[in-house]
Coordinates of C-alpha atoms in Angstrom, one line a residue:
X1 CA 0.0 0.0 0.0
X2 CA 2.7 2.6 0.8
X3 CA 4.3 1.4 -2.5
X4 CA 1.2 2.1 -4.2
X5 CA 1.0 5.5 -2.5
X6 CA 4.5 6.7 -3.8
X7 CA 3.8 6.0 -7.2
X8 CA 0.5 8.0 -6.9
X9 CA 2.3 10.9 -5.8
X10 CA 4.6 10.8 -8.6
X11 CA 2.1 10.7 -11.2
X12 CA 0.6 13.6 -9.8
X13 CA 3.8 15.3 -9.6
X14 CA 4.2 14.5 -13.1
X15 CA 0.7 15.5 -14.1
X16 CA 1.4 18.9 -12.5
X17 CA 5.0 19.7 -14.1
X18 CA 3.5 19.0 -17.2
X19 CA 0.7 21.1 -16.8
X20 CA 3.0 23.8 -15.8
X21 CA 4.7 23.6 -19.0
X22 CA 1.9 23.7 -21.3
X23 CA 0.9 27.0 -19.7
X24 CA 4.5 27.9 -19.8
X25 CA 4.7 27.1 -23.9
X26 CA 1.2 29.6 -23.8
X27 CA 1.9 32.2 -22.0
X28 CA 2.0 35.7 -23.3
X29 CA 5.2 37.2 -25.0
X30 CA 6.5 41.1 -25.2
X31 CA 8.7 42.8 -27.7
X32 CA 12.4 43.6 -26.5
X33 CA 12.5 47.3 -27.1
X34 CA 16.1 46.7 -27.7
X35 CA 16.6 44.1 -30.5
X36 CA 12.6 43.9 -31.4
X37 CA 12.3 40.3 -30.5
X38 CA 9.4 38.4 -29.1
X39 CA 10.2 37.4 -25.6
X40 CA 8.1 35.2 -23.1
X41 CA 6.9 38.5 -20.7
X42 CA 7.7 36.7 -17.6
X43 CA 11.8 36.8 -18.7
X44 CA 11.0 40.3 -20.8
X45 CA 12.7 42.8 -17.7
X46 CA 16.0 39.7 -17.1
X47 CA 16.3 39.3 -21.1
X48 CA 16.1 43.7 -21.7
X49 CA 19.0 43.6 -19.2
X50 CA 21.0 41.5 -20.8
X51 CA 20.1 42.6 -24.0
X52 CA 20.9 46.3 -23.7
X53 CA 24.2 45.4 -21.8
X54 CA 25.9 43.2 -24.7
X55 CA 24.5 43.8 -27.9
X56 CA 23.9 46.9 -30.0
X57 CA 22.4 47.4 -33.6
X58 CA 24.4 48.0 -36.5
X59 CA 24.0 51.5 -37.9
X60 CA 24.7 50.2 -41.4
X61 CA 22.8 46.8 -41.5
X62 CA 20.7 46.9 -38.8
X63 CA 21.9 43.1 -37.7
X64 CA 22.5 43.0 -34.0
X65 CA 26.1 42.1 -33.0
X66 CA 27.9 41.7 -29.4
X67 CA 29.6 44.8 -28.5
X68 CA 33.0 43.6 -28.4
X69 CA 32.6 42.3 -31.4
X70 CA 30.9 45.9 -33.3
X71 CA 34.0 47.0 -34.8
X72 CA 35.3 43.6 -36.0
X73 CA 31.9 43.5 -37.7
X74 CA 32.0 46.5 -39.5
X75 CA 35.9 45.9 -40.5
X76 CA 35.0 42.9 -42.0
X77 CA 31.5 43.6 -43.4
X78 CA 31.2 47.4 -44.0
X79 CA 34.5 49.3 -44.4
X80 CA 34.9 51.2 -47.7
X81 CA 37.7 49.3 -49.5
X82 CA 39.0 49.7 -53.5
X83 CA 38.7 47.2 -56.3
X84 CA 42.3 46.3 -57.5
X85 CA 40.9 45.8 -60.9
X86 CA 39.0 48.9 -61.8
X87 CA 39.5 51.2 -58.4
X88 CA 35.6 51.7 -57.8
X89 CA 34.9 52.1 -53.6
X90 CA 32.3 49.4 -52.2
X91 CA 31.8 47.5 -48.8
X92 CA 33.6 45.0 -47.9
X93 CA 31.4 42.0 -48.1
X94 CA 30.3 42.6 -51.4
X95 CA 33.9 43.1 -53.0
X96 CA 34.1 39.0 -53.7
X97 CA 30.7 39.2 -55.8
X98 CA 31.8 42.3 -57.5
X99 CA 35.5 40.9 -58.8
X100 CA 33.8 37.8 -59.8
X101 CA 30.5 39.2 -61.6
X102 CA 30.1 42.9 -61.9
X103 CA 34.0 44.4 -62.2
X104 CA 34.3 45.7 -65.8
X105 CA 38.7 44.8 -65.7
X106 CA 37.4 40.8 -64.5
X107 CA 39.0 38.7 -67.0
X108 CA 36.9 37.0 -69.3
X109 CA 37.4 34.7 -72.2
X110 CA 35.7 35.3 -75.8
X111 CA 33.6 32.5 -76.5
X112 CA 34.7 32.1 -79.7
X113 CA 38.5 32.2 -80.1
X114 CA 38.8 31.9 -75.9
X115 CA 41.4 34.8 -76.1
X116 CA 41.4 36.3 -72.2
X117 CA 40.9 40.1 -72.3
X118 CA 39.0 42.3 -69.9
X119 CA 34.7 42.2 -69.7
X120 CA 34.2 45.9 -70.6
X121 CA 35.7 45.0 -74.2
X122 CA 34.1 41.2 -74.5
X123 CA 31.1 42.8 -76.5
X124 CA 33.0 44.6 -78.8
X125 CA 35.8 42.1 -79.6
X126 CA 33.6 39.0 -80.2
X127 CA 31.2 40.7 -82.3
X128 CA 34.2 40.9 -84.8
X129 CA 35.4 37.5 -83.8
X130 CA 32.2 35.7 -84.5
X131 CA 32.2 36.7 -87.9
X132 CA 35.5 34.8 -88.6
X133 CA 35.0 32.0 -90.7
X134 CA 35.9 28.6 -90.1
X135 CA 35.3 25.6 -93.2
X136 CA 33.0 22.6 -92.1
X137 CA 34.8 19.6 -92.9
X138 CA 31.5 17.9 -93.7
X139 CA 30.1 20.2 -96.1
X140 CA 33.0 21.9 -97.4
X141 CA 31.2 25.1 -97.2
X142 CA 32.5 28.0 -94.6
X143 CA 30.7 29.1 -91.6
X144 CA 30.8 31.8 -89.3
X145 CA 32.2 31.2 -85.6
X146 CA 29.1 32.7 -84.1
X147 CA 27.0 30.1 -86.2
X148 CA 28.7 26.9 -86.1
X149 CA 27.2 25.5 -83.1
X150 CA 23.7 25.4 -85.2
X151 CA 25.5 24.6 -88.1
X152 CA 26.8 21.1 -86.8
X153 CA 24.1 20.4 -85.2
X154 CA 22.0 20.6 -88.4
X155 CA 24.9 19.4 -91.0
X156 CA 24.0 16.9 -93.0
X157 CA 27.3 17.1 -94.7
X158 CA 25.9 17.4 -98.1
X159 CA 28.1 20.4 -100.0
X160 CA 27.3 23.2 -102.8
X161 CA 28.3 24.4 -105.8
X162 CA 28.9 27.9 -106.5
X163 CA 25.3 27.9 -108.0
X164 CA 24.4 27.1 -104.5
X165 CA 22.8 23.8 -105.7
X166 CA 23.6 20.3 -103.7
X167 CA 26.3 18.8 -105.3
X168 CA 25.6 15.1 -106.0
X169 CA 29.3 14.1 -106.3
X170 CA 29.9 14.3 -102.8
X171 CA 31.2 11.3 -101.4
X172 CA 28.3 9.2 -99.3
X173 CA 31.3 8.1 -96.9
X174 CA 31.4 12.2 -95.7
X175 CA 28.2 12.1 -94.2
X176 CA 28.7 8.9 -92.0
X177 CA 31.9 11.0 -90.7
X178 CA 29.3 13.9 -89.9
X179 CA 29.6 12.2 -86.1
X180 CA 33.0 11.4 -85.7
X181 CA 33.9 14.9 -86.9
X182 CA 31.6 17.1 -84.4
X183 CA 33.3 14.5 -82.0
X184 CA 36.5 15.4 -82.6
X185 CA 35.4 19.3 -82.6
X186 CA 34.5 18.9 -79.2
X187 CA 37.8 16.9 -78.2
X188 CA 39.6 20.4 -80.1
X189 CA 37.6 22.7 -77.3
X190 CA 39.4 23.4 -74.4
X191 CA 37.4 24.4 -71.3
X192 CA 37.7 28.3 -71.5
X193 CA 39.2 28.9 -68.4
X194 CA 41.6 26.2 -68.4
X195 CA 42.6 27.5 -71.9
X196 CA 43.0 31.2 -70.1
X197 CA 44.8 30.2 -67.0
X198 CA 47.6 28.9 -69.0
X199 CA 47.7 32.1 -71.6
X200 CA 47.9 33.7 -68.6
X201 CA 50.6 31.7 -67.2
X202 CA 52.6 31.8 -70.6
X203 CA 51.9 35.5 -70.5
X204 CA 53.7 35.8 -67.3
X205 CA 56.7 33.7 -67.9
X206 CA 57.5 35.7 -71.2
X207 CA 57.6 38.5 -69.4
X208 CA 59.9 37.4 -66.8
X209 CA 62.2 36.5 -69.5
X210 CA 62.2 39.3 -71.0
X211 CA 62.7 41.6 -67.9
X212 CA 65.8 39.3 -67.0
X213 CA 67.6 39.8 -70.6
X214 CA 66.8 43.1 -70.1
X215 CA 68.6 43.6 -66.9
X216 CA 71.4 41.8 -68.4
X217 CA 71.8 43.7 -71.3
X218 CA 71.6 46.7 -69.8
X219 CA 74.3 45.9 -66.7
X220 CA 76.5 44.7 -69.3
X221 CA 75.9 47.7 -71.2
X222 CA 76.6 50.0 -68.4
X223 CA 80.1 48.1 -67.7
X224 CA 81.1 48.5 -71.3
X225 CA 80.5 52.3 -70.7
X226 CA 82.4 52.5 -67.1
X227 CA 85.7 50.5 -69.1
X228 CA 85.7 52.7 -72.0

């Protein structure tokens, strides 16, 4: 029997503390005047103090941050700092995006010939590179760079005269090598940036070289003078 009564008073304990947090999980909640968030109003006064003692709103993004931690936050988020590529002033955090996407000196590659050069001339220079020419083995006929993507894709590797009618003499054996061809045109492509990482890299080296035999021809230069 006293057994049985122990367990009854532990139910009911249990019944209680769960009954106390269901009212808990219902109870009203107030706005911190201080960082605007809902807070249960029995903690609102403890939380405010806490609050207002160790965090503080950003002027610039409005993001709450610890105190000690404000002018870290704005170093690394908001200072004004300088593109290296084309000297226009933004915030920090966005400088990454801006190099990558939006800088007009970012180094691009022309689709066409995959020459690097900088995004403000792209427009300009492939417009005259895509209307180079370039002969389709298939058809014998010559097609501009800007077009050739349709062109193979459509090719049934049937050629014309200069009358611009089909020319019947074609060997068959050119159209069955319609596939192997466009394979091997896409073996020829090199991914773009691949391609422009080494032009770059080439780029470099040749001018190292040519800095060095510079030096030395000057230096010797400029002991010939001191003998003479």
């Amino acid at each position: 029997m006293f057994l049985n009564c122990k367990m009854l008073i532990k139910n009911e304990l249990f019944v209680i503390v769960c009954g106390s947090m269901a009212i808990a999980s219902d109870e009203a909640t107030s706005i911190c005047s201080h960082c605007d968030r809902s807070i249960p109003s029995t903690n609102i006064d403890l939380h405010y103090v806490h609050c207002s003692r160790n965090l503080e709103r950003c002027k610039h993004c409005g993001d709450m941050v610890p105190k000690k931690h404000a002018e870290e936050h704005y170093l690394n988020t908001h200072a004004s700092v300088s593109c290296s590529l084309c000297s226009e002033t933004m915030e920090r955090e966005i400088l990454a995006v801006h190099r990558g996407e939006n800088c007009p000196q970012r180094i691009v590659t022309c689709e066409f010939c995959e020459f690097p050069l900088p995004a403000i001339d792209l427009s300009e220079h492939q417009e005259v590179c895509g209307n180079r020419t370039e002969l389709c083995h298939l058809c014998r006929r010559y097609i501009r760079l800007r077009e050739r993507n349709d062109h193979e894709a459509s090719c049934n590797g049937v050629s014309y005269n200069s009358a611009g009618v089909p020319d019947n003499t074609v060997n068959p054996s050119r159209r069955d090598a319609r596939a192997a061809e466009r394979e091997r045109g896409r073996q020829r492509r090199r991914p773009p940036q691949e391609f422009s990482q080494r032009r770059v890299l080439f780029t470099i080296a040749i001018t190292g070289i040519a800095v060095i035999l510079g030096s030395l021809f000057f230096q010797r230069k400029t002991e010939n003078s001191e003998m003479h």
